[in-house]
Structure formats: C-alpha cells, structure tokens
Short mmCIF file of C-alpha atoms in Angstrom, two decimals:
data_model
loop_
_atom_site.label_atom_id
_atom_site.label_comp_id
_atom_site.label_asym_id
_atom_site.label_seq_id
_atom_site.Cartn_x
_atom_site.Cartn_y
_atom_site.Cartn_z
CA UNK D 1 86.88 129.63 109.46
CA UNK D 2 84.78 126.65 110.50
CA UNK D 3 82.91 128.63 113.12
CA UNK D 4 80.45 129.58 110.35
CA UNK D 5 79.46 125.96 109.96
CA UNK D 6 78.85 124.45 113.38
CA UNK D 7 76.41 121.86 111.98
CA UNK D 8 78.89 121.01 109.21
CA UNK D 9 81.52 119.98 111.74
CA UNK D 10 79.42 117.14 113.10
CA UNK D 11 78.10 116.25 109.65
CA UNK D 12 81.54 116.28 108.08
CA UNK D 13 83.17 114.17 110.77
CA UNK D 14 80.47 111.51 110.99
CA UNK D 15 80.19 111.19 107.19
CA UNK D 16 83.96 110.89 106.93
CA UNK D 17 84.26 108.23 109.64
CA UNK D 18 81.36 106.31 108.09
CA UNK D 19 83.10 106.44 104.69
CA UNK D 20 86.33 105.21 106.30
CA UNK D 21 84.63 102.16 107.79
CA UNK D 22 83.83 100.93 104.30
CA UNK D 23 86.76 102.24 102.30
CA UNK D 24 89.82 102.11 104.51
CA UNK D 25 93.03 100.90 102.88
CA UNK D 26 94.38 97.67 104.33
CA UNK D 27 97.99 98.51 105.13
CA UNK D 28 100.42 96.41 107.22
CA UNK D 29 101.36 99.29 109.58
CA UNK D 30 97.67 99.70 110.44
CA UNK D 31 97.59 96.24 112.02
CA UNK D 32 99.68 97.58 114.89
CA UNK D 33 99.95 100.49 117.31
CA UNK D 34 103.70 99.91 117.75
CA UNK D 35 104.97 103.53 117.61
CA UNK D 36 108.17 102.47 115.85
CA UNK D 37 106.25 100.72 113.04
CA UNK D 38 103.87 103.68 112.67
CA UNK D 39 106.69 106.25 112.67
CA UNK D 40 108.70 104.25 110.12
CA UNK D 41 105.71 104.11 107.79
CA UNK D 42 105.18 107.87 108.06
CA UNK D 43 108.81 108.66 107.26
CA UNK D 44 108.85 106.33 104.27
CA UNK D 45 105.54 107.66 102.95
CA UNK D 46 106.53 111.34 103.20
CA UNK D 47 107.60 111.41 99.57
CA UNK D 48 106.86 107.91 98.38
CA UNK D 49 103.77 106.20 96.98
CA UNK D 50 102.22 103.48 99.12
CA UNK D 51 102.77 100.75 96.52
CA UNK D 52 106.52 101.32 96.63
CA UNK D 53 106.71 102.31 100.30
CA UNK D 54 105.11 99.09 101.56
CA UNK D 55 108.00 96.93 100.32
CA UNK D 56 110.55 99.20 101.94
CA UNK D 57 108.60 99.26 105.20
CA UNK D 58 108.45 95.45 105.29
CA UNK D 59 112.17 95.21 104.50
CA UNK D 60 113.07 97.67 107.29
CA UNK D 61 110.79 95.89 109.80
CA UNK D 62 112.41 92.54 108.91
CA UNK D 63 115.95 93.85 109.11
CA UNK D 64 115.37 96.15 112.13
CA UNK D 65 112.33 94.79 114.01
CA UNK D 66 112.82 97.23 116.93
CA UNK D 67 113.98 100.81 117.09
CA UNK D 68 117.04 99.64 119.07
CA UNK D 69 118.08 97.47 116.09
CA UNK D 70 117.87 100.46 113.77
CA UNK D 71 119.85 102.57 116.24
CA UNK D 72 122.62 99.94 116.37
CA UNK D 73 123.03 99.85 112.57
CA UNK D 74 125.69 101.81 110.68
CA UNK D 75 124.64 104.73 108.49
CA UNK D 76 125.86 102.78 105.45
CA UNK D 77 123.50 99.86 106.24
CA UNK D 78 120.58 102.23 106.59
CA UNK D 79 121.32 104.13 103.39
CA UNK D 80 121.84 100.85 101.54
CA UNK D 81 118.39 99.57 102.60
CA UNK D 82 116.87 102.97 101.73
CA UNK D 83 118.46 103.03 98.27
CA UNK D 84 115.93 103.86 95.54
CA UNK D 85 113.55 105.81 97.78
CA UNK D 86 115.30 109.15 97.26
CA UNK D 87 115.35 112.19 99.58
CA UNK D 88 118.15 110.52 101.55
CA UNK D 89 118.07 113.07 104.35
CA UNK D 90 114.94 111.15 105.48
CA UNK D 91 117.06 108.01 105.99
CA UNK D 92 119.80 109.88 107.84
CA UNK D 93 117.25 111.62 110.07
CA UNK D 94 115.47 108.32 110.72
CA UNK D 95 118.75 106.80 111.84
CA UNK D 96 119.64 109.77 114.07
CA UNK D 97 116.18 109.75 115.64
CA UNK D 98 116.40 106.01 116.29
CA UNK D 99 119.59 106.67 118.24
CA UNK D 100 117.87 109.51 120.15
CA UNK D 101 115.07 107.09 121.11
CA UNK D 102 117.46 104.32 122.10
CA UNK D 103 119.44 106.80 124.22
CA UNK D 104 116.35 107.96 126.12
CA UNK D 105 115.28 104.37 126.73
CA UNK D 106 111.70 104.59 125.47
CA UNK D 107 109.64 105.86 122.56
CA UNK D 108 108.43 109.46 123.13
CA UNK D 109 104.67 109.30 123.59
CA UNK D 110 103.53 112.92 123.32
CA UNK D 111 103.30 115.30 120.39
CA UNK D 112 105.84 117.68 122.00
CA UNK D 113 108.37 114.95 122.76
CA UNK D 114 107.98 113.40 119.31
CA UNK D 115 108.76 116.74 117.69
CA UNK D 116 112.17 116.75 119.39
CA UNK D 117 113.20 113.79 117.24
CA UNK D 118 115.41 114.53 114.23
CA UNK D 119 113.33 114.94 111.08
CA UNK D 120 109.97 114.76 112.86
CA UNK D 121 107.78 117.76 112.04
CA UNK D 122 104.19 118.65 112.90
CA UNK D 123 102.64 116.11 110.55
CA UNK D 124 104.67 113.06 111.57
CA UNK D 125 104.40 113.93 115.27
CA UNK D 126 100.62 114.28 114.97
CA UNK D 127 100.34 111.00 113.04
CA UNK D 128 102.36 108.99 115.56
CA UNK D 129 100.78 110.67 118.60
CA UNK D 130 97.24 109.96 117.36
CA UNK D 131 97.72 106.53 115.77
CA UNK D 132 100.13 104.94 118.25
CA UNK D 133 99.11 106.73 121.45
CA UNK D 134 95.53 107.90 120.85
CA UNK D 135 96.26 111.59 121.46
CA UNK D 136 93.74 113.98 119.90
CA UNK D 137 96.07 115.83 117.52
CA UNK D 138 95.00 116.46 113.93
CA UNK D 139 97.36 115.74 111.03
CA UNK D 140 97.60 118.31 108.26
CA UNK D 141 99.15 117.42 104.91
CA UNK D 142 98.37 117.82 101.22
CA UNK D 143 95.37 115.53 101.45
CA UNK D 144 93.93 117.42 104.39
CA UNK D 145 94.46 120.83 102.75
CA UNK D 146 92.66 119.63 99.62
CA UNK D 147 89.67 118.06 101.35
CA UNK D 148 89.10 120.98 103.71
CA UNK D 149 89.66 123.76 101.19
CA UNK D 150 87.18 122.17 98.80
CA UNK D 151 84.56 121.16 101.34
CA UNK D 152 84.53 124.52 103.13
CA UNK D 153 85.43 126.59 100.04
CA UNK D 154 88.56 128.13 101.61
CA UNK D 155 90.72 130.19 99.23
CA UNK D 156 93.54 131.05 101.64
CA UNK D 157 96.74 129.71 99.97
CA UNK D 158 97.82 126.48 101.64
CA UNK D 159 101.50 127.40 101.52
CA UNK D 160 101.03 130.80 103.21
CA UNK D 161 101.55 131.35 106.94
CA UNK D 162 97.88 132.29 107.35
CA UNK D 163 96.78 129.25 105.37
CA UNK D 164 98.80 126.87 107.53
CA UNK D 165 97.21 128.37 110.66
CA UNK D 166 93.69 128.31 109.25
CA UNK D 167 93.78 124.71 108.11
CA UNK D 168 95.55 123.43 111.23
CA UNK D 169 92.91 125.06 113.45
CA UNK D 170 90.05 123.74 111.30
CA UNK D 171 91.40 120.17 111.20
CA UNK D 172 91.80 120.27 114.99
CA UNK D 173 88.23 121.52 115.41
CA UNK D 174 86.85 118.70 113.24
CA UNK D 175 88.82 115.96 115.02
CA UNK D 176 86.65 113.91 117.39
CA UNK D 177 88.65 113.59 120.66
CA UNK D 178 87.48 110.00 121.15
CA UNK D 179 88.58 108.77 117.69
CA UNK D 180 91.73 110.69 116.67
CA UNK D 181 93.45 107.73 114.99
CA UNK D 182 90.46 106.80 112.82
CA UNK D 183 89.78 110.43 111.90
CA UNK D 184 93.36 111.18 110.85
CA UNK D 185 93.65 107.99 108.81
CA UNK D 186 90.23 108.69 107.31
CA UNK D 187 91.40 112.14 106.18
CA UNK D 188 94.50 110.64 104.57
CA UNK D 189 92.56 107.91 102.78
CA UNK D 190 89.74 110.21 101.75
CA UNK D 191 92.18 112.60 100.11
CA UNK D 192 94.11 109.77 98.47
CA UNK D 193 91.14 107.78 97.16
CA UNK D 194 88.06 109.99 96.97
CA UNK D 195 88.95 113.70 96.92
CA UNK D 196 91.95 113.26 94.63
CA UNK D 197 93.91 116.15 93.07
CA UNK D 198 92.66 115.36 89.53
CA UNK D 199 89.20 114.00 88.75
CA UNK D 200 87.91 113.56 92.30
CA UNK D 201 85.03 111.09 92.60
CA UNK D 202 82.41 113.68 93.42
CA UNK D 203 79.44 111.67 92.11
CA UNK D 204 80.02 108.97 94.70
CA UNK D 205 81.11 111.27 97.51
CA UNK D 206 79.27 111.16 100.85
CA UNK D 207 80.10 114.86 101.37
CA UNK D 208 78.91 116.04 97.95
CA UNK D 209 75.62 117.43 99.31
CA UNK D 210 77.37 120.06 101.42
CA UNK D 211 80.68 120.59 99.59
CA UNK D 212 81.15 124.30 98.74
CA UNK D 213 83.60 123.70 95.88
CA UNK D 214 81.24 121.24 94.21
CA UNK D 215 78.16 123.46 94.51
CA UNK D 216 80.09 126.46 93.18
CA UNK D 217 81.94 124.60 90.45
CA UNK D 218 85.37 125.37 91.93
CA UNK D 219 86.77 121.88 92.44
CA UNK D 220 89.70 122.46 90.07
CA UNK D 221 90.44 125.90 91.59
CA UNK D 222 90.99 124.60 95.12
CA UNK D 223 93.20 124.36 97.06
CA UNK D 224 95.01 127.64 96.19
CA UNK D 225 98.78 127.48 96.18
CA UNK D 226 101.17 130.41 95.81
CA UNK D 227 103.75 129.92 93.07
CA UNK D 228 107.23 129.29 94.37
CA UNK D 229 110.77 128.85 93.08
CA UNK D 230 111.70 127.91 89.54
CA UNK D 231 113.32 124.63 88.62
CA UNK D 232 117.03 124.77 87.84
CA UNK D 233 118.91 122.50 85.48
CA UNK D 234 122.27 121.14 86.57
CA UNK D 235 124.80 119.31 84.43
CA UNK D 236 126.89 116.42 85.74
CA UNK D 237 129.66 114.41 84.10
CA UNK D 238 130.90 111.10 85.50
CA UNK D 239 133.78 108.91 84.39
CA UNK D 240 133.63 105.31 85.54
CA UNK D 241 137.22 104.05 85.84
CA UNK D 242 137.80 100.36 85.16
CA UNK D 243 141.31 99.28 86.10
CA UNK D 244 142.12 95.57 86.41
CA UNK D 245 138.82 94.71 88.12
CA UNK D 246 138.85 97.79 90.37
CA UNK D 247 136.98 101.09 90.22
CA UNK D 248 137.18 104.35 92.18
CA UNK D 249 134.35 106.05 94.08
CA UNK D 250 134.01 108.81 96.61
CA UNK D 251 131.40 109.64 99.23
CA UNK D 252 129.58 112.92 98.64
CA UNK D 253 130.01 115.46 101.39
CA UNK D 254 127.32 117.47 103.15
CA UNK D 255 125.73 120.68 101.89
CA UNK D 256 124.58 119.34 98.54
CA UNK D 257 122.28 116.69 97.07
CA UNK D 258 122.97 113.03 97.85
CA UNK D 259 124.90 113.66 101.07
CA UNK D 260 126.64 110.49 102.25
CA UNK D 261 126.04 108.55 99.03
CA UNK D 262 128.80 107.34 96.72
CA UNK D 263 129.65 108.37 93.14
CA UNK D 264 132.26 107.69 90.43
CA UNK D 265 134.94 110.29 89.60
CA UNK D 266 134.12 113.63 87.97
CA UNK D 267 136.39 114.88 85.11
CA UNK D 268 138.27 117.35 87.30
CA UNK D 269 139.42 114.49 89.58
CA UNK D 270 141.20 112.99 86.58
CA UNK D 271 142.68 116.36 85.59
CA UNK D 272 140.25 116.76 82.69
CA UNK D 273 138.19 119.81 81.90
CA UNK D 274 134.52 119.85 83.04
CA UNK D 275 133.54 118.77 79.55
CA UNK D 276 135.12 115.42 78.97
CA UNK D 277 134.52 115.98 75.22
CA UNK D 278 137.42 118.41 75.25
CA UNK D 279 139.54 115.62 76.66
CA UNK D 280 138.37 113.25 73.94
CA UNK D 281 139.76 115.57 71.29
CA UNK D 282 143.22 114.97 72.81
CA UNK D 283 142.88 111.24 72.23
CA UNK D 284 144.46 108.87 72.33
CA UNK D 285 144.51 109.67 76.04
CA UNK D 286 147.75 108.83 77.78
CA UNK D 287 145.74 107.30 80.60
CA UNK D 288 143.74 104.75 78.64
CA UNK D 289 140.62 104.33 76.51
CA UNK D 290 137.75 106.77 77.14
CA UNK D 291 134.31 105.83 75.76
CA UNK D 292 131.15 107.92 75.98
CA UNK D 293 128.29 105.66 77.12
CA UNK D 294 125.50 108.18 77.63
CA UNK D 295 124.75 111.79 76.94
CA UNK D 296 122.16 113.96 78.73
CA UNK D 297 120.61 111.24 80.89
CA UNK D 298 117.74 113.12 82.54
CA UNK D 299 116.94 112.75 86.22
CA UNK D 300 114.31 114.87 87.94
CA UNK D 301 114.55 115.99 91.57
CA UNK D 302 112.12 118.30 93.34
CA UNK D 303 113.79 121.59 92.60
CA UNK D 304 116.17 120.69 89.83
CA UNK D 305 116.62 118.66 86.73
CA UNK D 306 119.92 116.82 86.41
CA UNK D 307 121.46 116.05 83.02
CA UNK D 308 124.30 113.56 83.21
CA UNK D 309 127.00 112.50 80.77
CA UNK D 310 128.60 109.15 81.47
CA UNK D 311 131.97 107.86 80.28
CA UNK D 312 133.92 104.66 80.74
CA UNK D 313 137.69 104.92 81.17
CA UNK D 314 139.52 101.62 80.72
CA UNK D 315 143.11 101.70 81.88
CA UNK D 316 145.92 99.40 83.01
CA UNK D 317 147.38 101.94 85.41
CA UNK D 318 145.47 103.56 88.29
CA UNK D 319 145.20 107.30 87.61
CA UNK D 320 146.13 109.57 90.50
CA UNK D 321 142.93 110.75 92.19
CA UNK D 322 142.22 113.22 95.01
CA UNK D 323 142.42 111.62 98.50
CA UNK D 324 138.64 111.36 98.97
CA UNK D 325 138.43 108.60 96.33
CA UNK D 326 138.77 104.97 97.34
CA UNK D 327 139.50 101.96 95.13
CA UNK D 328 137.12 99.04 95.44
CA UNK D 329 136.62 95.80 93.59
CA UNK D 330 134.04 96.32 90.84
CA UNK D 331 132.09 93.35 92.21
CA UNK D 332 131.69 95.11 95.58
CA UNK D 333 129.98 98.21 94.24
CA UNK D 334 126.57 96.92 95.40
CA UNK D 335 127.77 97.28 98.99
CA UNK D 336 127.80 101.07 98.63
CA UNK D 337 124.65 103.19 98.63
CA UNK D 338 124.47 105.25 95.43
CA UNK D 339 121.90 107.75 94.14
CA UNK D 340 119.30 106.35 91.74
CA UNK D 341 120.84 108.27 88.84
CA UNK D 342 124.24 106.65 89.44
CA UNK D 343 122.53 103.28 89.81
CA UNK D 344 120.95 103.75 86.37
CA UNK D 345 124.35 104.64 84.90
CA UNK D 346 126.06 101.65 86.54
CA UNK D 347 123.37 99.32 85.20
CA UNK D 348 124.32 100.41 81.68
CA UNK D 349 128.02 99.54 81.97
CA UNK D 350 129.21 97.10 79.28
#
C-alpha cells in the first residue's frame, strides 16, 4: 500500500519521531530496558488504561522485582495482586510465561523466541523485542491501525485477514531500523494522545498537511472495522451464606469466565431452583433466613452483559454443599481472588 508514497514514508517517520521528542508520555517502564519490566507493562496495558495500569505495574514490580520471583509465586498470589484488572487469563498466562522464562534460565531476546511464551502474541513480542532489545520489529495495535488508515487513507477493514497483512507490512516499512523503540512508542503515544478515536487533534497535528483522511474529510470513517458478534446477556444468582462467622466459596473451573477465581454458592448448590425467588415463596426456609440484597446488578464484559441477583442466607447450621465448596472464616475472604462483580456484591453485605 505504502509503495505509492515513497516520499511519505520518510516524511511520516521523521515528523512522528520529532513529535515524540516533545510529547512522549513519562511512564515508569520507559525508564528501563529490563525486558521483564517492559513485558509486564505490555501485558497489564493490553486491556487496561495507563492511569490504572501504572499502579498495578508498580505493585507487581515491588512484590516480584525479577521474573524469577514471579515464577516462584503461587497462582493465588498472582491472581490476588491482579484482582480488579479483569481478563484474568492475562494473569494466568503471565504466571505461566514467567515459569517458562525461569526454566530456560534467561529472558528470550528475539521476536520468535518471545512468541513462544504463553500469552505473548505478535504485538507484545514486537514491543518487547524493539523496546528491550532494539530489534527492528514494528508493533501493530488499535492505535497503529487508526493512525495509518487515516494518514494513508486505507479502507481495508482492520479486522480482516487482508487488513492485518496490509497494516503489518506498512508499519514495518515505516519503521526506521536504527530507532525501533522510539518509533513504536511514538506510534502508541501518537494514537493515544493526538490521533484519538474521537475528536482527534487535527488542527495541531504535524502530519495534517499530508493526511489523506483529513484532506478528504474521512476522519470519522477510518479505520474501517467489520461488524462482529452480538453481545449476549447472562443471568447469575448468588447466595452468600453466613453461618456462625463462616461462609462458603468455590473456585470456578476452566472453560468459562473467571477461571480460577472464587465465588459464593449458586442456588442449585443449596438445592434451590435457579430463581431464588421461587425459594422465597416457600419461606420460612427450613435452612435459615434468606434476604434479597440486590437485583439485576449489571456488569459488562467484552462479549456479554452479566445481570446478578444477590441474596444473604443467615443460618445456624451449615447447609450441605457440593464437594467443590470450602468453608472459610468470613474475615479471610480477602485472601481469595474474586471477580470484580463478586467484589462489588461482597462490599454491599450488611
């Protein structure tokens, strides 16, 4: 695609790097080329805003200053520290990859080797290879798609196979081999600060003179994205059991959301129908006092909306629960990593 604009390549790259010199974001992981610190920042920032991600990065670096420390931790410790960031498979992959690195005895230093790590895809591998090791590999993410599709006026959908190829090749062509780290970080920052999804700052943009989308009035039409799956709504009902200072929780199994995190009992575990309301009509319950605390608490994930009902069951006798539930002291619940939705429900307990 870029072959039509040979002069634009040089112009684009030098203008971008010049912009970066004056506008780069000061971020703690940029003060280092430690591959572990760089990789950790990339994993945290995959689906997290910088403002929130920075605190988590600093907490992880304090608790696990080296990749060997992270590898030696238990999965529970890692999930506990990750709690609140969401997309927990990132934390589990991070932990698995740390163990892979510890086992091989050094941090992989090429794009190909980095991609063998659990959870490390093209983007993360390119970021770590270029920033930590100076390899000339271009990163391609949402920011890069947006900047390139607007500047060069490319309409190929960014989530099509052809689009991915086109943009990856173009980003690689634009990357100056002697400054891969600066170029990649400049692209990220430029997309995040200047060429934003809504209301980009075109008036003050150093590339405005040669931006195709700007000259043709197509800023809001680019990049093009094919429509994908529809959002599903899923209902959940939880019953928090309070029995003489103890409560019951179970760890969620694999193959669904929140793998490895803990949750209170669902109605079926207590022998109630899916709708605890039906159980309420039988009251007084033989097993104790059931109170509805919340109805339809809404929690939004990427591909689904969760609606949760939350009950409190106060009882003097421990109900019989399936074997996957464990009884813990209510005061110890903070030692278990729970999904953000459950955390919100627990915070509301009387």
